[in-house]
PDB file of C-alpha atoms in Angstrom:
ATOM      1  CA  MET A   1       5.086  14.604  16.773  1.00  0.00           C
ATOM      2  CA  PRO A   2       5.103  16.006  20.453  1.00  0.00           C
ATOM      3  CA  TYR A   3       1.788  16.529  21.160  1.00  0.00           C
ATOM      4  CA  GLY A   4       1.985  16.554  24.982  1.00  0.00           C
ATOM      5  CA  TYR A   5       4.600  19.490  24.765  1.00  0.00           C
ATOM      6  CA  TYR A   6       2.654  21.215  22.109  1.00  0.00           C
ATOM      7  CA  SER A   7      -0.462  21.426  24.461  1.00  0.00           C
ATOM      8  CA  TYR A   8       1.443  22.236  27.533  1.00  0.00           C
ATOM      9  CA  GLY A   9       3.342  24.988  25.610  1.00  0.00           C
ATOM     10  CA  TYR A  10      -0.105  26.902  25.219  1.00  0.00           C
ATOM     11  CA  GLY A  11      -1.017  26.110  28.976  1.00  0.00           C
ATOM     12  CA  ALA A  12      -4.677  25.217  27.614  1.00  0.00           C
ATOM     13  CA  GLY A  13      -4.420  21.599  29.183  1.00  0.00           C
ATOM     14  CA  LEU A  14      -5.911  18.411  27.451  1.00  0.00           C
ATOM     15  CA  ASN A  15      -9.318  20.425  26.020  1.00  0.00           C
ATOM     16  CA  SER A  16     -11.884  18.297  23.893  1.00  0.00           C
ATOM     17  CA  LEU A  17     -10.366  19.609  20.548  1.00  0.00           C
ATOM     18  CA  TYR A  18      -6.903  18.630  21.452  1.00  0.00           C
ATOM     19  CA  ILE A  19      -7.890  14.950  22.624  1.00  0.00           C
ATOM     20  CA  LEU A  20      -9.829  14.598  19.452  1.00  0.00           C
ATOM     21  CA  LEU A  21      -6.841  15.606  17.605  1.00  0.00           C
ATOM     22  CA  VAL A  22      -4.487  13.031  19.515  1.00  0.00           C
ATOM     23  CA  LEU A  23      -6.991  10.301  18.896  1.00  0.00           C
ATOM     24  CA  VAL A  24      -7.400  10.775  14.967  1.00  0.00           C
ATOM     25  CA  SER A  25      -3.700  10.773  14.854  1.00  0.00           C
ATOM     26  CA  LEU A  26      -3.205   7.523  16.842  1.00  0.00           C
ATOM     27  CA  ALA A  27      -6.110   6.017  14.841  1.00  0.00           C
ATOM     28  CA  LEU A  28      -4.589   6.897  11.625  1.00  0.00           C
ATOM     29  CA  GLY A  29      -1.364   5.729  12.370  1.00  0.00           C
ATOM     30  CA  LEU A  30      -2.321   2.546  13.656  1.00  0.00           C
ATOM     31  CA  ALA A  31      -4.946   1.747  10.952  1.00  0.00           C
ATOM     32  CA  THR A  32      -2.174   2.491   8.061  1.00  0.00           C
ATOM     33  CA  GLN A  33       0.433   0.695   9.688  1.00  0.00           C
ATOM     34  CA  ALA A  34      -1.680  -2.217  10.344  1.00  0.00           C
ATOM     35  CA  TYR A  35      -2.860  -2.160   6.726  1.00  0.00           C
ATOM     36  CA  ILE A  36       0.549  -1.879   5.027  1.00  0.00           C
ATOM     37  CA  LYS A  37       1.841  -4.753   7.289  1.00  0.00           C
ATOM     38  CA  LYS A  38      -0.875  -6.888   6.357  1.00  0.00           C
ATOM     39  CA  THR A  39      -0.625  -6.239   2.756  1.00  0.00           C
ATOM     40  CA  TYR A  40       2.966  -6.851   2.878  1.00  0.00           C
ATOM     41  CA  ARG A  41       2.550 -10.144   4.418  1.00  0.00           C
ATOM     42  CA  LYS A  42      -0.061 -11.098   1.713  1.00  0.00           C
ATOM     43  CA  TRP A  43       2.253 -10.531  -1.074  1.00  0.00           C
ATOM     44  CA  SER A  44       5.256 -11.727   0.600  1.00  0.00           C
ATOM     45  CA  ASN A  45       3.810 -15.036   0.188  1.00  0.00           C
ATOM     46  CA  VAL A  46       3.397 -14.810  -3.529  1.00  0.00           C
ATOM     47  CA  ARG A  47       6.502 -15.185  -5.727  1.00  0.00           C
ATOM     48  CA  ALA A  48       6.987 -12.835  -8.426  1.00  0.00           C
ATOM     49  CA  SER A  49       7.003 -14.059 -12.029  1.00  0.00           C
ATOM     50  CA  LEU A  50      10.013 -11.981 -12.923  1.00  0.00           C
ATOM     51  CA  PRO A  51      13.376 -13.850 -12.427  1.00  0.00           C
ATOM     52  CA  GLY A  52      15.815 -12.648  -9.526  1.00  0.00           C
ATOM     53  CA  SER A  53      15.315 -11.231  -6.146  1.00  0.00           C
ATOM     54  CA  GLY A  54      14.529  -7.764  -5.442  1.00  0.00           C
ATOM     55  CA  ALA A  55      17.696  -6.255  -5.658  1.00  0.00           C
ATOM     56  CA  GLU A  56      18.477  -7.827  -8.962  1.00  0.00           C
ATOM     57  CA  VAL A  57      15.116  -6.957 -10.492  1.00  0.00           C
ATOM     58  CA  ALA A  58      15.496  -3.131  -8.966  1.00  0.00           C
ATOM     59  CA  ARG A  59      19.004  -3.445 -10.728  1.00  0.00           C
ATOM     60  CA  ARG A  60      17.772  -4.138 -14.186  1.00  0.00           C
ATOM     61  CA  MET A  61      15.184  -1.076 -13.536  1.00  0.00           C
ATOM     62  CA  LEU A  62      17.967   1.256 -12.584  1.00  0.00           C
ATOM     63  CA  ASP A  63      19.937   0.301 -15.633  1.00  0.00           C
ATOM     64  CA  GLU A  64      16.988   0.770 -17.806  1.00  0.00           C
ATOM     65  CA  GLY A  65      16.153   3.849 -16.211  1.00  0.00           C
ATOM     66  CA  GLY A  66      19.486   5.478 -17.016  1.00  0.00           C
ATOM     67  CA  ALA A  67      20.538   5.071 -13.132  1.00  0.00           C
ATOM     68  CA  SER A  68      23.262   2.274 -13.518  1.00  0.00           C
ATOM     69  CA  SER A  69      25.487   4.294 -11.598  1.00  0.00           C
ATOM     70  CA  ILE A  70      23.397   3.610  -8.098  1.00  0.00           C
ATOM     71  CA  GLY A  71      24.606   1.095  -6.090  1.00  0.00           C
ATOM     72  CA  ILE A  72      22.295  -1.088  -3.885  1.00  0.00           C
ATOM     73  CA  ASP A  73      23.274  -2.493  -0.608  1.00  0.00           C
ATOM     74  CA  ARG A  74      21.401  -4.469   2.486  1.00  0.00           C
ATOM     75  CA  ILE A  75      20.003  -2.605   5.533  1.00  0.00           C
ATOM     76  CA  ALA A  76      19.128  -3.850   8.788  1.00  0.00           C
ATOM     77  CA  GLY A  77      15.163  -4.012   9.633  1.00  0.00           C
ATOM     78  CA  GLU A  78      11.897  -4.429   8.191  1.00  0.00           C
ATOM     79  CA  LEU A  79      10.769  -2.139   5.523  1.00  0.00           C
ATOM     80  CA  THR A  80      13.283   0.360   5.978  1.00  0.00           C
ATOM     81  CA  ASP A  81      14.220   0.390   2.436  1.00  0.00           C
ATOM     82  CA  ASN A  82      15.068   3.832   1.006  1.00  0.00           C
ATOM     83  CA  PHE A  83      17.193   5.769  -1.387  1.00  0.00           C
ATOM     84  CA  ASN A  84      19.750   8.342  -0.301  1.00  0.00           C
ATOM     85  CA  PRO A  85      20.725  10.498  -2.827  1.00  0.00           C
ATOM     86  CA  SER A  86      23.572  11.566  -1.071  1.00  0.00           C
ATOM     87  CA  ASP A  87      25.503   8.455  -1.046  1.00  0.00           C
ATOM     88  CA  GLY A  88      23.824   7.435  -4.535  1.00  0.00           C
ATOM     89  CA  CYS A  89      22.733   3.846  -3.292  1.00  0.00           C
ATOM     90  CA  LEU A  90      19.303   1.975  -2.437  1.00  0.00           C
ATOM     91  CA  HIS A  91      19.283   0.492   0.759  1.00  0.00           C
ATOM     92  CA  LEU A  92      16.900  -2.398   0.993  1.00  0.00           C
ATOM     93  CA  SER A  93      15.686  -4.220   3.937  1.00  0.00           C
ATOM     94  CA  SER A  94      17.150  -7.848   4.125  1.00  0.00           C
ATOM     95  CA  ALA A  95      13.921  -9.570   3.001  1.00  0.00           C
ATOM     96  CA  ASN A  96      13.531  -7.278   0.141  1.00  0.00           C
ATOM     97  CA  PHE A  97      17.047  -7.242  -0.996  1.00  0.00           C
ATOM     98  CA  SER A  98      17.341 -11.194  -1.363  1.00  0.00           C
ATOM     99  CA  GLY A  99      13.327 -12.065  -1.553  1.00  0.00           C
ATOM    100  CA  ALA A 100      11.863 -12.957  -4.559  1.00  0.00           C
ATOM    101  CA  SER A 101       8.172 -12.185  -3.735  1.00  0.00           C
ATOM    102  CA  VAL A 102       5.933  -9.889  -5.210  1.00  0.00           C
ATOM    103  CA  ALA A 103       6.326  -7.484  -1.979  1.00  0.00           C
ATOM    104  CA  SER A 104      10.158  -7.810  -2.065  1.00  0.00           C
ATOM    105  CA  VAL A 105      10.165  -6.882  -5.930  1.00  0.00           C
ATOM    106  CA  ALA A 106       7.697  -4.105  -5.831  1.00  0.00           C
ATOM    107  CA  VAL A 107       9.352  -2.342  -2.649  1.00  0.00           C
ATOM    108  CA  ALA A 108      12.476  -2.638  -4.462  1.00  0.00           C
ATOM    109  CA  CYS A 109      11.353  -1.230  -7.797  1.00  0.00           C
ATOM    110  CA  HIS A 110       9.645   1.565  -5.684  1.00  0.00           C
ATOM    111  CA  GLU A 111      12.978   2.805  -4.201  1.00  0.00           C
ATOM    112  CA  ALA A 112      14.706   2.091  -7.753  1.00  0.00           C
ATOM    113  CA  GLY A 113      11.891   4.849  -8.839  1.00  0.00           C
ATOM    114  CA  HIS A 114      13.255   7.244  -6.623  1.00  0.00           C
ATOM    115  CA  ALA A 115      16.790   6.951  -8.249  1.00  0.00           C
ATOM    116  CA  VAL A 116      15.331   7.129 -11.689  1.00  0.00           C
ATOM    117  CA  GLN A 117      13.501  10.526 -10.637  1.00  0.00           C
ATOM    118  CA  ALA A 118      16.866  11.918  -9.495  1.00  0.00           C
ATOM    119  CA  GLN A 119      18.446  10.731 -12.637  1.00  0.00           C
ATOM    120  CA  LYS A 120      16.030  12.222 -14.838  1.00  0.00           C
ATOM    121  CA  GLY A 121      15.390  15.565 -12.738  1.00  0.00           C
ATOM    122  CA  PHE A 122      11.876  14.857 -11.976  1.00  0.00           C
ATOM    123  CA  SER A 123      10.380  18.246 -10.822  1.00  0.00           C
ATOM    124  CA  MET A 124       8.949  17.452  -7.559  1.00  0.00           C
ATOM    125  CA  TYR A 125      12.000  15.158  -6.267  1.00  0.00           C
ATOM    126  CA  ARG A 126      14.173  18.088  -6.909  1.00  0.00           C
ATOM    127  CA  LEU A 127      11.631  20.333  -4.819  1.00  0.00           C
ATOM    128  CA  ARG A 128      11.557  17.553  -2.138  1.00  0.00           C
ATOM    129  CA  CYS A 129      15.159  17.562  -1.785  1.00  0.00           C
ATOM    130  CA  SER A 130      15.846  21.475  -2.174  1.00  0.00           C
ATOM    131  CA  LEU A 131      13.227  21.691   1.056  1.00  0.00           C
ATOM    132  CA  VAL A 132      15.287  18.782   3.104  1.00  0.00           C
ATOM    133  CA  PRO A 133      17.631  21.601   4.461  1.00  0.00           C
ATOM    134  CA  VAL A 134      14.972  23.901   5.338  1.00  0.00           C
ATOM    135  CA  VAL A 135      12.718  21.446   7.213  1.00  0.00           C
ATOM    136  CA  SER A 136      15.239  19.453   8.929  1.00  0.00           C
ATOM    137  CA  PHE A 137      16.160  22.868  10.668  1.00  0.00           C
ATOM    138  CA  ALA A 138      12.248  23.444  11.190  1.00  0.00           C
ATOM    139  CA  SER A 139      11.089  20.418  12.546  1.00  0.00           C
ATOM    140  CA  ASN A 140      13.687  20.549  14.995  1.00  0.00           C
ATOM    141  CA  ALA A 141      13.280  24.173  15.927  1.00  0.00           C
ATOM    142  CA  TRP A 142       9.467  25.023  16.021  1.00  0.00           C
ATOM    143  CA  MET A 143       8.817  23.558  19.271  1.00  0.00           C
ATOM    144  CA  ALA A 144      11.300  25.362  21.187  1.00  0.00           C
ATOM    145  CA  VAL A 145      10.714  28.515  19.562  1.00  0.00           C
ATOM    146  CA  LEU A 146       6.779  27.788  20.352  1.00  0.00           C
ATOM    147  CA  MET A 147       7.446  27.308  24.014  1.00  0.00           C
ATOM    148  CA  ILE A 148      10.067  30.290  24.360  1.00  0.00           C
ATOM    149  CA  GLY A 149       7.485  32.692  22.509  1.00  0.00           C
ATOM    150  CA  VAL A 150       4.461  31.128  24.989  1.00  0.00           C
ATOM    151  CA  PHE A 151       6.520  31.339  28.195  1.00  0.00           C
ATOM    152  CA  MET A 152       7.934  34.825  27.626  1.00  0.00           C
ATOM    153  CA  ASN A 153       4.893  35.834  25.958  1.00  0.00           C
ATOM    154  CA  VAL A 154       6.409  37.134  22.506  1.00  0.00           C
ATOM    155  CA  MET A 155       3.937  36.445  20.199  1.00  0.00           C
ATOM    156  CA  GLY A 156       6.073  37.146  17.386  1.00  0.00           C
ATOM    157  CA  LEU A 157       8.056  33.975  18.286  1.00  0.00           C
ATOM    158  CA  VAL A 158       4.761  32.258  18.477  1.00  0.00           C
ATOM    159  CA  LYS A 159       4.042  33.093  14.797  1.00  0.00           C
ATOM    160  CA  ILE A 160       7.881  32.026  13.732  1.00  0.00           C
ATOM    161  CA  ALA A 161       6.843  28.779  15.353  1.00  0.00           C
ATOM    162  CA  ILE A 162       3.828  28.518  13.251  1.00  0.00           C
ATOM    163  CA  PHE A 163       5.793  29.303  10.159  1.00  0.00           C
ATOM    164  CA  LEU A 164       8.503  26.900  11.055  1.00  0.00           C
ATOM    165  CA  PHE A 165       5.729  23.926  11.519  1.00  0.00           C
ATOM    166  CA  ALA A 166       3.878  25.064   8.306  1.00  0.00           C
ATOM    167  CA  ALA A 167       7.054  24.393   6.527  1.00  0.00           C
ATOM    168  CA  THR A 168       6.906  20.776   7.650  1.00  0.00           C
ATOM    169  CA  VAL A 169       3.363  20.694   6.281  1.00  0.00           C
ATOM    170  CA  VAL A 170       4.212  21.764   2.892  1.00  0.00           C
ATOM    171  CA  PHE A 171       7.180  19.287   2.900  1.00  0.00           C
ATOM    172  CA  SER A 172       4.648  16.408   3.640  1.00  0.00           C
ATOM    173  CA  LEU A 173       2.302  17.609   0.953  1.00  0.00           C
ATOM    174  CA  VAL A 174       5.166  17.959  -1.546  1.00  0.00           C
ATOM    175  CA  THR A 175       6.228  14.284  -0.686  1.00  0.00           C
ATOM    176  CA  LEU A 176       2.896  12.951  -1.826  1.00  0.00           C
ATOM    177  CA  PRO A 177       3.293  13.245  -5.663  1.00  0.00           C
ATOM    178  CA  VAL A 178       6.947  12.172  -5.155  1.00  0.00           C
ATOM    179  CA  GLU A 179       5.906   8.791  -3.657  1.00  0.00           C
ATOM    180  CA  ILE A 180       2.959   8.439  -5.783  1.00  0.00           C
ATOM    181  CA  ASP A 181       5.208   8.722  -8.821  1.00  0.00           C
ATOM    182  CA  ALA A 182       7.740   6.334  -7.752  1.00  0.00           C
ATOM    183  CA  SER A 183       5.201   3.787  -7.170  1.00  0.00           C
ATOM    184  CA  ARG A 184       3.741   4.482 -10.746  1.00  0.00           C
ATOM    185  CA  ARG A 185       7.000   3.804 -12.268  1.00  0.00           C
ATOM    186  CA  ALA A 186       7.496   0.736 -10.033  1.00  0.00           C
ATOM    187  CA  VAL A 187       4.220  -0.807 -11.006  1.00  0.00           C
ATOM    188  CA  GLU A 188       4.755  -0.170 -14.908  1.00  0.00           C
ATOM    189  CA  TYR A 189       7.913  -1.715 -14.617  1.00  0.00           C
ATOM    190  CA  LEU A 190       6.809  -4.836 -13.344  1.00  0.00           C
ATOM    191  CA  GLY A 191       3.665  -4.928 -15.522  1.00  0.00           C
ATOM    192  CA  LYS A 192       6.152  -4.386 -18.378  1.00  0.00           C
ATOM    193  CA  TYR A 193       8.511  -7.283 -17.674  1.00  0.00           C
ATOM    194  CA  GLY A 194       6.128  -9.483 -15.407  1.00  0.00           C
ATOM    195  CA  SER A 195       2.685 -10.640 -15.091  1.00  0.00           C
ATOM    196  CA  GLY A 196      -0.642  -9.110 -14.211  1.00  0.00           C
ATOM    197  CA  LEU A 197      -0.573 -10.710 -10.807  1.00  0.00           C
ATOM    198  CA  ASP A 198       2.840  -8.883 -10.206  1.00  0.00           C
ATOM    199  CA  GLN A 199       1.494  -5.677 -11.295  1.00  0.00           C
ATOM    200  CA  LYS A 200      -1.746  -6.139  -9.290  1.00  0.00           C
ATOM    201  CA  GLY A 201       0.251  -7.246  -6.200  1.00  0.00           C
ATOM    202  CA  ALA A 202       2.751  -4.282  -6.507  1.00  0.00           C
ATOM    203  CA  ARG A 203      -0.129  -1.839  -6.958  1.00  0.00           C
ATOM    204  CA  GLN A 204      -1.915  -3.121  -3.624  1.00  0.00           C
ATOM    205  CA  VAL A 205       1.503  -3.190  -1.564  1.00  0.00           C
ATOM    206  CA  LEU A 206       2.583   0.368  -2.886  1.00  0.00           C
ATOM    207  CA  THR A 207      -1.079   1.984  -2.431  1.00  0.00           C
ATOM    208  CA  ALA A 208      -0.806   0.564   0.989  1.00  0.00           C
ATOM    209  CA  ALA A 209       2.678   2.183   1.551  1.00  0.00           C
ATOM    210  CA  ALA A 210       1.352   5.471   0.056  1.00  0.00           C
ATOM    211  CA  LEU A 211      -1.706   5.793   2.628  1.00  0.00           C
ATOM    212  CA  THR A 212       0.937   6.075   5.586  1.00  0.00           C
ATOM    213  CA  TYR A 213       2.444   9.278   3.755  1.00  0.00           C
ATOM    214  CA  VAL A 214      -1.371  10.559   3.269  1.00  0.00           C
ATOM    215  CA  ALA A 215      -2.174  10.057   6.816  1.00  0.00           C
ATOM    216  CA  ALA A 216       1.069  12.018   8.104  1.00  0.00           C
ATOM    217  CA  ALA A 217       0.009  14.787   5.666  1.00  0.00           C
ATOM    218  CA  LEU A 218      -3.158  14.921   6.947  1.00  0.00           C
ATOM    219  CA  VAL A 219      -2.407  14.789  10.824  1.00  0.00           C
ATOM    220  CA  SER A 220       0.196  17.573   9.843  1.00  0.00           C
ATOM    221  CA  ILE A 221      -2.757  19.520   8.698  1.00  0.00           C
ATOM    222  CA  LEU A 222      -4.677  19.022  11.444  1.00  0.00           C
ATOM    223  CA  GLN A 223      -2.025  19.853  14.055  1.00  0.00           C
ATOM    224  CA  LEU A 224      -1.269  23.215  11.908  1.00  0.00           C
ATOM    225  CA  VAL A 225      -5.157  23.885  12.142  1.00  0.00           C
ATOM    226  CA  TYR A 226      -5.140  23.363  15.771  1.00  0.00           C
ATOM    227  CA  LEU A 227      -2.399  25.476  16.497  1.00  0.00           C
ATOM    228  CA  LEU A 228      -3.549  28.377  14.261  1.00  0.00           C
ATOM    229  CA  GLY A 229      -6.712  28.126  15.875  1.00  0.00           C
ATOM    230  CA  GLN A 230      -4.902  28.365  19.374  1.00  0.00           C
ATOM    231  CA  TYR A 231      -2.590  31.317  18.363  1.00  0.00           C
ATOM    232  CA  GLY A 232      -5.614  32.970  16.716  1.00  0.00           C
ATOM    233  CA  ASP A 233      -7.347  32.943  20.031  1.00  0.00           C
ATOM    234  CA  ARG A 234      -4.285  34.276  22.106  1.00  0.00           C
ATOM    235  CA  ASP A 235      -3.733  36.787  19.501  1.00  0.00           C
ATOM    236  CA  ARG A 236      -7.006  38.126  19.893  1.00  0.00           C
ATOM    237  CA  GLY A 237      -6.918  38.013  23.685  1.00  0.00           C
TER     238      GLY A 237
END
């Protein structure tokens, strides 16, 4: 997130509250990334009891969940796994596509959980999808609108910028139940067809992943509060 531009736009300099926001954001980001990598590595060394690779187990989960039309392919990178509803495909990183560890299967089934959400019309998933075009515009436009409003001293534009940024915060909050539900579906599936160890490992890996979304939502809320504080001070002035 563009903290530097954000502070500069207000012309407020690096005040103590802003510095605290940056430090908290960095600490949360680093801590959650370190935790998920540590947890993922731990369970990457434990073979799942279910037969097959992450892609094969995800395929079975998709078929059982009524999402047999969803494809699965390999994508570059580490932990870049995602479900793309626009092309109807699970994109799994190489390690999770072909790996047979608890971590690989857990991540693959989590993404399969998103596909099942789409297939079954899970309400929060549909809400998040409906917000994507708005949030895509808002996330790209709010900073430019804010800077123009501040430099031209047009508080109406500043209010619009805050509204646009608030939309991205709402999106972060809506994302949380979507991710939690996808993980719940994955853990339940692994518990049904695998061992207690599979379920335990999947829960740990996916909980660690969920913390990244929690941290992102918290940082967004703090950023919005800071922005409202700065706006409120200037508006009263």
